[in-house]
Amino acid sequence: MNDRDPRTEAGVDGEPALGAEVMAEVAQDFPADEQWRRLSPRMLLVHPVREVIRFLPVLIGLLIAGSAGGGQNWWSLIGTGVAVALGLLRWFTTTYRFNQAQVQLRRGLLNKTTISAPMDRIRSVDVTATILHRALGLAEVKIGTGAGESELKLDGLSAPHAAALREDLLHRRGAGAPTSDPGPAADGAAAPVGDGTAEGVSLVKNRASQDELIYALDPAWIRYAPFSPAGLIAALAIFAVGGQIIRDSGLNVENNAQVQSTWSSLEGLGVALAVIVGIVVLLLVMVILSVGGYVLSFWGFRLAHNEAGGSFHTSRGLLTTRATSLEKRRLRGVELHEAVPLRWARGATLRAITTGVKDEGRGMSSTLAPSSPRDVVCRTADLVLGTPGALATPLQSHGAAATQRRYTRALGTCAVPAVALIALAFMVGRAWIGALAVLPLLLGIALGRSRANALGHAITARFLVARSGAITRRTSVVERDGAVAVGIRASFFQRRAGVATVQLATAAGRQRYDVLDVPSHAAVDLAEQILPGYVAQFRE
Amino acid sequence: MELRDPANLVSSRARTYWATQYGVLGVILLAAATAGSSVGRLTGEWRWLAFLAVALVLVVGVGVIPIWRYRVHRWEVTSTAIYTKRGWIVQELRIAPLSRVQTVDTERGPIAQLFKLSTVTVTTASAKGEMKIEGLDRETADRVVQELTAATATGADDAT
């Protein structure tokens, strides 16, 4: 385990300057090297800082409260020390290596674990650099393999090394494969592995010039940020973290004189004004936070296509930068999201349907275009899919029964608050509360109409296009070649209405894509179109 | 044009197997209800409600569910595809090409072993594309597994 080669480590890590020289050196190092190596020694600086930041609220609390704060906070300080020590220990016990066949990561002191990712199973490579990483010229490399396997994470390589590694991991195999192949090639086992070091160097150099830019974020599109649900989620998360910090710092909100006086002066203004002020403040905070969240995660978003390597690259981020590479053959389609406020502003977002990307959090790794004008997003989708007009395909409507089900279901849900309001009106004896019950019912009708209008599907030469939803409207374009199974599902009520849900199971994205409430007679035809040649034998 | 049902029923012993499963569950619930009322935790109408619920589980679980399920659960393996049907309130038909099958597992619980029954689970590359055949007799299960394994060994493209 201690047999790492200090020369290579220094050669790669010692000189942070970007350039062909470093790239070439990395490429030369990369293929034949079977040495176990450690992550960048600069990570020894990152670990303590990271732990201190994590315990920052407690430390501030200790400073504010002083000795009066009580004994239990000192334990947090000791905890911080232990965490720092463990972080340092982790550096000494974590090693990785490459060879022609696989990437391996070994970690742990007593309980040693080795994670291996076979080269031909690598589906995506993700390079993330937090502001701390960037200050030290480091980056974290995540290597995504097939679904369900544990992710291989190399936290702390020097930035040029990480970038070169990303290029190399995805492109060495792809270089020999036919590049104009629009469909999925044969299984990865057949893909050739690049051999000589000279070839590696020349590939690195060629690639940079072959990147074709598909999408670049225009700063003016930040105007879509307040309409995006992602911003709202980010805002809520920040609220939760803020509340945690206030609690941990030992500040007692209820007994604070300043908070008390603000509250009592608000009470003096009258309830109606207070509610209006509250809503305006909340809206303002939401707008600021969602714009902030959008800028932080998507600033400088670029999506490029690399023809020779057969992959797509995205890069984004203001403080924490993130670069993701997706293998083109693993891309099974795209998903257009038009959630409600964004749709009203004629905006949309685009995600990739692909294998090997862990959709942790809000599925950011598979984002192909953040909130942007709808036509720009559609153009991006066309370029990514290589088939123009997939999202503009006229969709087949699902008929009267499906439409009726949209209305009954939407109204059924909205009837609950309506009935509650009427019951409340009887209980307190005020008729106007009962009249308010009209509002949820009107909302139900609007919702049902929106859902009925959205519902539809189409089959094209390559894809299944399915759209549904009112508030979170989604249009999925899934490659039919990617289907591993097809299902026809019908509940008791669906059977009575003469409709069924057709399900396409695939290894990519959300694993299953549903076409909701297709008329029963058309459901089998659709299943046959999804899996041609397999369904007909089971017909009556 | 609708799909026909898959050709094969599961083993006829599966009915007794499912009935036993629900019977065991009912007995456990009955014991819990009896214990609860003797300790004094279950009193008044709650006591009768609890026993009514246990009785319902026993009657429906032993008398209705196994017969219904036996009629609904069907399966078929052809030279190119596997076809299953499951569910009674929500019915689900699934078809997967044999070339897309990744693994074939058999599973035998303690009660299933008593009746010499197996559950065969066929997985594809999709986490949501799993197919399950419950209550096959052991010989049929072994044969199906052998057939499927042979068929999947030749297919290369699992569409991941």
Short mmCIF file of N, CA, C and O in Angstrom, two decimals, chain B residues 25-89:
data_model
loop_
_atom_site.label_atom_id
_atom_site.label_comp_id
_atom_site.label_asym_id
_atom_site.label_seq_id
_atom_site.Cartn_x
_atom_site.Cartn_y
_atom_site.Cartn_z
N LEU B 25 -50.57 -15.36 9.65
CA LEU B 25 -50.73 -13.96 10.02
C LEU B 25 -51.93 -13.78 10.94
O LEU B 25 -51.86 -13.09 11.96
N GLY B 26 -53.06 -14.45 10.57
CA GLY B 26 -54.27 -14.34 11.38
C GLY B 26 -54.06 -14.86 12.79
O GLY B 26 -54.52 -14.25 13.76
N VAL B 27 -53.35 -15.99 12.91
CA VAL B 27 -53.11 -16.59 14.23
C VAL B 27 -52.27 -15.64 15.08
O VAL B 27 -52.54 -15.43 16.27
N ILE B 28 -51.24 -15.03 14.46
CA ILE B 28 -50.41 -14.09 15.21
C ILE B 28 -51.25 -12.91 15.69
O ILE B 28 -51.18 -12.51 16.86
N LEU B 29 -52.09 -12.37 14.79
CA LEU B 29 -52.94 -11.24 15.17
C LEU B 29 -53.93 -11.64 16.27
O LEU B 29 -54.17 -10.88 17.21
N LEU B 30 -54.46 -12.87 16.14
CA LEU B 30 -55.41 -13.37 17.14
C LEU B 30 -54.74 -13.46 18.51
O LEU B 30 -55.31 -13.05 19.53
N ALA B 31 -53.52 -13.98 18.51
CA ALA B 31 -52.76 -14.09 19.77
C ALA B 31 -52.55 -12.71 20.37
O ALA B 31 -52.72 -12.50 21.58
N ALA B 32 -52.20 -11.74 19.50
CA ALA B 32 -51.95 -10.38 19.99
C ALA B 32 -53.23 -9.80 20.58
O ALA B 32 -53.20 -9.18 21.65
N ALA B 33 -54.37 -10.01 19.88
CA ALA B 33 -55.64 -9.47 20.35
C ALA B 33 -56.05 -10.11 21.68
O ALA B 33 -56.50 -9.43 22.61
N THR B 34 -55.86 -11.44 21.78
CA THR B 34 -56.20 -12.15 23.02
C THR B 34 -55.34 -11.65 24.17
O THR B 34 -55.83 -11.36 25.26
N ALA B 35 -54.03 -11.53 23.89
CA ALA B 35 -53.11 -11.04 24.92
C ALA B 35 -53.52 -9.64 25.35
O ALA B 35 -53.58 -9.34 26.56
N GLY B 36 -53.85 -8.80 24.37
CA GLY B 36 -54.23 -7.42 24.67
C GLY B 36 -55.46 -7.35 25.55
O GLY B 36 -55.51 -6.56 26.50
N SER B 37 -56.46 -8.20 25.27
CA SER B 37 -57.68 -8.11 26.06
C SER B 37 -57.52 -8.75 27.43
O SER B 37 -58.15 -8.33 28.40
N SER B 38 -56.65 -9.77 27.55
CA SER B 38 -56.47 -10.40 28.86
C SER B 38 -55.65 -9.51 29.79
O SER B 38 -55.85 -9.50 30.99
N VAL B 39 -54.72 -8.73 29.20
CA VAL B 39 -53.93 -7.80 30.02
C VAL B 39 -54.79 -6.61 30.44
O VAL B 39 -54.54 -5.96 31.44
N GLY B 40 -55.83 -6.34 29.62
CA GLY B 40 -56.71 -5.23 29.96
C GLY B 40 -56.46 -3.99 29.13
O GLY B 40 -57.02 -2.93 29.39
N ARG B 41 -55.59 -4.10 28.13
CA ARG B 41 -55.33 -2.95 27.26
C ARG B 41 -56.47 -2.73 26.27
O ARG B 41 -56.76 -1.63 25.86
N LEU B 42 -57.10 -3.85 25.84
CA LEU B 42 -58.20 -3.76 24.89
C LEU B 42 -59.50 -3.91 25.67
O LEU B 42 -59.76 -4.96 26.26
N THR B 43 -60.31 -2.86 25.68
CA THR B 43 -61.56 -2.94 26.44
C THR B 43 -62.70 -2.41 25.60
O THR B 43 -62.49 -1.75 24.59
N GLY B 44 -63.92 -2.72 26.05
CA GLY B 44 -65.13 -2.17 25.42
C GLY B 44 -65.23 -2.51 23.95
O GLY B 44 -64.91 -3.63 23.53
N GLU B 45 -65.65 -1.51 23.18
CA GLU B 45 -65.90 -1.77 21.75
C GLU B 45 -64.61 -2.02 20.99
O GLU B 45 -64.61 -2.69 19.97
N TRP B 46 -63.47 -1.49 21.48
CA TRP B 46 -62.19 -1.72 20.82
C TRP B 46 -61.86 -3.20 20.73
O TRP B 46 -61.32 -3.68 19.75
N ARG B 47 -62.23 -3.90 21.84
CA ARG B 47 -61.98 -5.32 21.89
C ARG B 47 -62.70 -6.04 20.75
O ARG B 47 -62.12 -6.83 20.03
N TRP B 48 -64.00 -5.68 20.58
CA TRP B 48 -64.79 -6.36 19.54
C TRP B 48 -64.30 -5.97 18.16
O TRP B 48 -64.27 -6.79 17.25
N LEU B 49 -63.91 -4.71 18.03
CA LEU B 49 -63.38 -4.26 16.74
C LEU B 49 -62.11 -5.03 16.38
O LEU B 49 -61.93 -5.45 15.23
N ALA B 50 -61.24 -5.22 17.35
CA ALA B 50 -59.99 -5.93 17.11
C ALA B 50 -60.27 -7.36 16.65
O ALA B 50 -59.68 -7.83 15.67
N PHE B 51 -61.20 -8.04 17.36
CA PHE B 51 -61.49 -9.43 16.98
C PHE B 51 -62.18 -9.51 15.64
O PHE B 51 -61.93 -10.42 14.85
N LEU B 52 -63.00 -8.48 15.34
CA LEU B 52 -63.66 -8.42 14.04
C LEU B 52 -62.62 -8.29 12.93
O LEU B 52 -62.70 -8.96 11.89
N ALA B 53 -61.62 -7.43 13.17
CA ALA B 53 -60.56 -7.22 12.17
C ALA B 53 -59.78 -8.51 11.93
O ALA B 53 -59.48 -8.87 10.79
N VAL B 54 -59.47 -9.23 13.03
CA VAL B 54 -58.75 -10.49 12.90
C VAL B 54 -59.58 -11.49 12.10
O VAL B 54 -59.08 -12.17 11.18
N ALA B 55 -60.88 -11.55 12.40
CA ALA B 55 -61.77 -12.47 11.70
C ALA B 55 -61.80 -12.14 10.21
O ALA B 55 -61.76 -13.02 9.35
N LEU B 56 -61.82 -10.82 9.90
CA LEU B 56 -61.85 -10.38 8.51
C LEU B 56 -60.59 -10.82 7.78
O LEU B 56 -60.64 -11.33 6.65
N VAL B 57 -59.43 -10.63 8.43
CA VAL B 57 -58.15 -11.04 7.83
C VAL B 57 -58.19 -12.54 7.53
O VAL B 57 -57.79 -12.98 6.45
N LEU B 58 -58.70 -13.31 8.50
CA LEU B 58 -58.72 -14.76 8.33
C LEU B 58 -59.65 -15.17 7.19
O LEU B 58 -59.28 -15.97 6.33
N VAL B 59 -60.86 -14.60 7.17
CA VAL B 59 -61.84 -15.00 6.16
C VAL B 59 -61.37 -14.60 4.77
O VAL B 59 -61.33 -15.42 3.85
N VAL B 60 -60.98 -13.31 4.62
CA VAL B 60 -60.55 -12.84 3.30
C VAL B 60 -59.23 -13.48 2.89
O VAL B 60 -59.06 -13.94 1.76
N GLY B 61 -58.29 -13.53 3.84
CA GLY B 61 -56.95 -14.03 3.54
C GLY B 61 -56.94 -15.52 3.23
O GLY B 61 -56.20 -15.96 2.35
N VAL B 62 -57.76 -16.29 3.93
CA VAL B 62 -57.76 -17.74 3.72
C VAL B 62 -58.78 -18.14 2.66
O VAL B 62 -58.53 -19.01 1.83
N GLY B 63 -59.93 -17.45 2.66
CA GLY B 63 -61.02 -17.88 1.79
C GLY B 63 -61.05 -17.21 0.43
O GLY B 63 -61.44 -17.84 -0.55
N VAL B 64 -60.65 -15.95 0.34
CA VAL B 64 -60.85 -15.22 -0.91
C VAL B 64 -59.55 -15.00 -1.68
O VAL B 64 -59.44 -15.38 -2.85
N ILE B 65 -58.56 -14.41 -1.00
CA ILE B 65 -57.34 -14.00 -1.71
C ILE B 65 -56.66 -15.14 -2.47
O ILE B 65 -56.34 -15.00 -3.64
N PRO B 66 -56.44 -16.32 -1.82
CA PRO B 66 -55.71 -17.38 -2.54
C PRO B 66 -56.40 -17.80 -3.83
O PRO B 66 -55.74 -17.99 -4.85
N ILE B 67 -57.74 -17.92 -3.79
CA ILE B 67 -58.47 -18.38 -4.98
C ILE B 67 -58.37 -17.34 -6.09
O ILE B 67 -58.07 -17.66 -7.24
N TRP B 68 -58.57 -16.09 -5.69
CA TRP B 68 -58.52 -15.00 -6.65
C TRP B 68 -57.12 -14.90 -7.27
O TRP B 68 -56.94 -14.82 -8.48
N ARG B 69 -56.13 -14.93 -6.38
CA ARG B 69 -54.75 -14.78 -6.85
C ARG B 69 -54.35 -15.91 -7.79
O ARG B 69 -53.66 -15.70 -8.78
N TYR B 70 -54.84 -17.12 -7.48
CA TYR B 70 -54.50 -18.27 -8.32
C TYR B 70 -55.06 -18.09 -9.73
O TYR B 70 -54.44 -18.50 -10.71
N ARG B 71 -56.24 -17.46 -9.79
CA ARG B 71 -56.83 -17.25 -11.10
C ARG B 71 -56.10 -16.16 -11.89
O ARG B 71 -56.08 -16.17 -13.12
N VAL B 72 -55.52 -15.19 -11.17
CA VAL B 72 -54.91 -14.03 -11.83
C VAL B 72 -53.45 -14.25 -12.19
O VAL B 72 -53.00 -13.87 -13.26
N HIS B 73 -52.69 -14.89 -11.28
CA HIS B 73 -51.24 -15.02 -11.50
C HIS B 73 -50.95 -16.03 -12.60
O HIS B 73 -51.18 -17.23 -12.42
N ARG B 74 -50.49 -15.54 -13.72
CA ARG B 74 -50.17 -16.44 -14.82
C ARG B 74 -48.84 -16.05 -15.43
O ARG B 74 -48.39 -14.92 -15.27
N TRP B 75 -48.22 -17.00 -16.14
CA TRP B 75 -46.91 -16.73 -16.71
C TRP B 75 -46.69 -17.56 -17.96
O TRP B 75 -47.37 -18.56 -18.18
N GLU B 76 -45.72 -17.12 -18.77
CA GLU B 76 -45.40 -17.84 -20.00
C GLU B 76 -43.99 -17.45 -20.44
O GLU B 76 -43.60 -16.28 -20.36
N VAL B 77 -43.23 -18.45 -20.85
CA VAL B 77 -41.91 -18.17 -21.42
C VAL B 77 -41.89 -18.76 -22.82
O VAL B 77 -42.12 -19.95 -23.00
N THR B 78 -41.68 -17.91 -23.82
CA THR B 78 -41.56 -18.41 -25.19
C THR B 78 -40.08 -18.39 -25.58
O THR B 78 -39.22 -18.10 -24.75
N SER B 79 -39.80 -18.67 -26.83
CA SER B 79 -38.40 -18.72 -27.24
C SER B 79 -37.79 -17.32 -27.28
O SER B 79 -36.58 -17.17 -27.27
N THR B 80 -38.63 -16.27 -27.32
CA THR B 80 -38.06 -14.91 -27.40
C THR B 80 -38.39 -14.02 -26.21
O THR B 80 -37.69 -13.05 -25.97
N ALA B 81 -39.46 -14.34 -25.48
CA ALA B 81 -39.88 -13.37 -24.46
C ALA B 81 -40.47 -14.06 -23.24
O ALA B 81 -40.83 -15.23 -23.27
N ILE B 82 -40.55 -13.29 -22.16
CA ILE B 82 -41.23 -13.76 -20.96
C ILE B 82 -42.41 -12.83 -20.71
O ILE B 82 -42.33 -11.63 -20.93
N TYR B 83 -43.53 -13.42 -20.28
CA TYR B 83 -44.79 -12.70 -20.17
C TYR B 83 -45.43 -13.07 -18.84
O TYR B 83 -45.61 -14.25 -18.55
N THR B 84 -45.74 -12.10 -18.00
CA THR B 84 -46.37 -12.38 -16.70
C THR B 84 -47.60 -11.50 -16.50
O THR B 84 -47.71 -10.43 -17.06
N LYS B 85 -48.49 -12.02 -15.66
CA LYS B 85 -49.68 -11.25 -15.29
C LYS B 85 -49.85 -11.35 -13.78
O LYS B 85 -49.74 -12.43 -13.22
N ARG B 86 -50.08 -10.24 -13.15
CA ARG B 86 -50.22 -10.19 -11.69
C ARG B 86 -51.29 -9.21 -11.28
O ARG B 86 -51.67 -8.35 -12.06
N GLY B 87 -51.71 -9.31 -10.03
CA GLY B 87 -52.56 -8.27 -9.44
C GLY B 87 -54.03 -8.51 -9.65
O GLY B 87 -54.43 -9.04 -10.67
N TRP B 88 -54.86 -8.10 -8.70
CA TRP B 88 -56.31 -8.28 -8.87
C TRP B 88 -57.02 -6.95 -8.89
O TRP B 88 -57.83 -6.72 -9.78
N ILE B 89 -56.72 -6.04 -7.98
CA ILE B 89 -57.36 -4.73 -8.08
C ILE B 89 -56.62 -3.92 -9.14
O ILE B 89 -57.23 -3.34 -10.03
#
